[in-house]
């Protein structure tokens, strides 16, 4: 069954290239049924977060009317980049399976390895500064959150 899902993702990705999108496709499966699909829409939508996995996760959450995808499998035509992997973890999927890996993606010009390598380095060595500035009460929103008795935990 997983091989069928992977083939479906690869087909989605290949068709997406023909339609002007990136070479990535993904789907979310629950109880053996495809809940939602997604294809890379970065260039058509001018949205750098519109990776196939994120699009599939968004579509699955809408279809299931929830932000938690426990009980679901994320299936992708390629190993999820760090952003997509984090999105899947936040969505609480049970498992992730993929066809091509990050090295295959790099051969096609999609070098996610740079991000994986970056995350292993100390932040002060990054080419994009990431700094905490403490001139304001950054904990204020968390205080408001903690004081809300009707908050929905995630």
CSV table of C-alpha atoms in Angstrom, one decimal:
chain,number,residue,atom,x,y,z
A,1,UNK,CA,0.0,0.0,0.0
A,2,UNK,CA,2.8,2.4,0.9
A,3,UNK,CA,4.4,1.8,-2.5
A,4,UNK,CA,1.1,2.8,-4.2
A,5,UNK,CA,1.0,6.0,-2.1
A,6,UNK,CA,4.6,6.8,-3.1
A,7,UNK,CA,3.8,6.2,-6.8
A,8,UNK,CA,0.8,8.5,-6.4
A,9,UNK,CA,3.1,11.2,-4.9
A,10,UNK,CA,5.7,10.8,-7.7
A,11,UNK,CA,2.9,11.1,-10.3
A,12,UNK,CA,1.5,14.2,-8.6
A,13,UNK,CA,5.0,15.7,-8.6
A,14,UNK,CA,5.6,14.9,-12.3
A,15,UNK,CA,2.3,16.3,-13.3
A,16,UNK,CA,3.0,19.4,-11.3
A,17,UNK,CA,6.1,20.1,-13.3
A,18,UNK,CA,4.1,19.9,-16.5
A,19,UNK,CA,1.7,22.4,-14.9
A,20,UNK,CA,4.5,24.9,-14.1
A,21,UNK,CA,5.1,24.0,-10.4
A,22,UNK,CA,8.0,22.3,-8.6
A,23,UNK,CA,8.8,18.6,-8.8
A,24,UNK,CA,7.2,17.6,-5.4
A,25,UNK,CA,4.0,15.9,-4.5
A,26,UNK,CA,2.6,14.8,-1.1
A,27,UNK,CA,-0.5,13.2,0.4
A,28,UNK,CA,-1.9,12.6,3.9
A,29,UNK,CA,-3.4,9.2,4.6
A,30,UNK,CA,-5.6,8.1,7.4
A,31,UNK,CA,-6.9,4.6,7.9
A,32,UNK,CA,-5.6,3.6,4.5
A,33,UNK,CA,-7.5,6.4,2.7
A,34,UNK,CA,-6.0,9.5,1.1
A,35,UNK,CA,-7.4,12.5,3.0
A,36,UNK,CA,-5.6,15.2,1.0
A,37,UNK,CA,-3.0,15.8,-1.6
A,38,UNK,CA,-0.6,18.7,-2.2
A,39,UNK,CA,1.9,19.8,-4.8
A,40,UNK,CA,4.7,22.3,-4.7
A,41,UNK,CA,3.1,25.8,-5.4
A,42,UNK,CA,6.1,28.0,-4.4
A,43,UNK,CA,6.5,29.7,-7.8
A,44,UNK,CA,2.9,29.9,-9.0
A,45,UNK,CA,1.7,31.4,-5.7
A,46,UNK,CA,4.9,33.3,-4.9
A,47,UNK,CA,4.8,31.6,-1.4
A,48,UNK,CA,8.1,30.1,-0.2
A,49,UNK,CA,6.1,28.0,2.4
A,50,UNK,CA,3.9,26.4,-0.2
A,51,UNK,CA,5.9,23.1,-0.4
A,52,UNK,CA,3.9,20.0,-1.3
A,53,UNK,CA,4.0,18.6,2.2
A,54,UNK,CA,2.8,21.9,3.8
A,55,UNK,CA,0.0,22.2,1.2
A,56,UNK,CA,-1.1,18.6,1.9
A,57,UNK,CA,-1.0,19.2,5.6
A,58,UNK,CA,-3.1,22.3,5.2
A,59,UNK,CA,-5.6,20.5,3.0
A,60,UNK,CA,-5.8,17.5,5.3
A,61,UNK,CA,-6.5,19.8,8.3
A,62,UNK,CA,-9.3,21.5,6.4
A,63,UNK,CA,-10.7,18.2,5.3
A,64,UNK,CA,-10.7,16.7,8.8
A,65,UNK,CA,-11.6,20.0,10.5
A,66,UNK,CA,-8.6,19.7,12.9
A,67,UNK,CA,-5.1,21.0,13.4
A,68,UNK,CA,-3.9,17.6,14.7
A,69,UNK,CA,-3.2,14.9,12.2
A,70,UNK,CA,-2.6,12.1,14.7
A,71,UNK,CA,-3.5,8.8,13.1
A,72,UNK,CA,-2.2,10.1,9.7
A,73,UNK,CA,0.8,9.3,7.5
A,74,UNK,CA,2.5,12.0,5.5
A,75,UNK,CA,3.7,10.5,2.2
A,76,UNK,CA,6.0,12.5,-0.1
A,77,UNK,CA,7.7,12.2,-3.4
A,78,UNK,CA,10.9,13.4,-1.7
A,79,UNK,CA,12.4,13.6,1.8
A,80,UNK,CA,10.8,16.6,3.5
A,81,UNK,CA,13.0,19.6,4.0
A,82,UNK,CA,13.5,20.9,7.6
A,83,UNK,CA,10.4,23.3,7.2
A,84,UNK,CA,8.2,20.5,6.0
A,85,UNK,CA,9.5,18.1,8.6
A,86,UNK,CA,8.8,20.6,11.4
A,87,UNK,CA,5.3,21.2,10.0
A,88,UNK,CA,4.6,17.5,10.0
A,89,UNK,CA,5.9,17.2,13.6
A,90,UNK,CA,3.7,20.2,14.6
A,91,UNK,CA,0.7,18.5,12.9
A,92,UNK,CA,1.4,15.4,15.0
A,93,UNK,CA,1.4,12.9,12.1
A,94,UNK,CA,2.2,9.3,13.1
A,95,UNK,CA,4.7,8.6,10.4
A,96,UNK,CA,6.4,10.1,7.3
A,97,UNK,CA,7.5,8.1,4.3
A,98,UNK,CA,9.2,9.4,1.1
A,99,UNK,CA,10.6,8.2,-2.2
A,100,UNK,CA,13.6,10.3,-3.3
A,101,UNK,CA,16.0,11.7,-0.6
A,102,UNK,CA,17.8,15.0,0.0
A,103,UNK,CA,20.7,14.0,-2.1
A,104,UNK,CA,18.4,13.3,-5.1
A,105,UNK,CA,16.9,16.7,-4.6
A,106,UNK,CA,20.3,18.3,-4.5
A,107,UNK,CA,21.2,16.8,-7.9
A,108,UNK,CA,18.1,18.6,-9.3
A,109,UNK,CA,19.1,21.9,-7.8
A,110,UNK,CA,17.1,21.8,-4.5
A,111,UNK,CA,19.8,21.6,-2.0
A,112,UNK,CA,18.1,21.3,1.4
A,113,UNK,CA,21.3,19.9,2.8
A,114,UNK,CA,22.4,23.5,3.3
A,115,UNK,CA,19.6,24.0,5.8
A,116,UNK,CA,20.4,20.7,7.6
A,117,UNK,CA,24.0,21.7,7.7
A,118,UNK,CA,23.2,25.2,9.0
A,119,UNK,CA,21.1,23.9,11.9
A,120,UNK,CA,24.1,22.0,13.1
A,121,UNK,CA,26.1,25.2,13.4
A,122,UNK,CA,26.1,27.7,16.3
A,123,UNK,CA,23.6,30.5,15.5
A,124,UNK,CA,26.3,33.2,15.8
A,125,UNK,CA,28.0,31.7,12.7
A,126,UNK,CA,24.9,31.9,10.5
A,127,UNK,CA,24.8,34.2,7.5
A,128,UNK,CA,21.4,35.5,8.6
A,129,UNK,CA,21.5,36.9,12.2
A,130,UNK,CA,18.9,35.4,14.5
A,131,UNK,CA,18.9,37.5,17.7
A,132,UNK,CA,16.9,37.7,20.8
A,133,UNK,CA,16.4,41.3,21.9
A,134,UNK,CA,15.0,41.7,25.4
A,135,UNK,CA,14.0,45.4,25.5
A,136,UNK,CA,10.3,44.4,25.5
A,137,UNK,CA,8.3,42.0,27.6
A,138,UNK,CA,8.3,39.1,25.2
A,139,UNK,CA,6.5,36.9,27.7
A,140,UNK,CA,3.4,39.1,27.7
A,141,UNK,CA,1.6,37.1,25.0
A,142,UNK,CA,2.3,33.9,26.9
A,143,UNK,CA,0.9,35.4,30.1
A,144,UNK,CA,-2.2,36.3,28.2
A,145,UNK,CA,-2.4,32.7,26.8
A,146,UNK,CA,-1.9,31.1,30.2
A,147,UNK,CA,-4.7,33.2,31.7
A,148,UNK,CA,-7.2,32.1,29.1
A,149,UNK,CA,-9.3,29.3,30.6
A,150,UNK,CA,-10.8,28.4,27.2
A,151,UNK,CA,-7.5,28.1,25.3
A,152,UNK,CA,-7.1,25.1,23.0
A,153,UNK,CA,-3.9,23.4,23.7
A,154,UNK,CA,-1.7,22.3,20.9
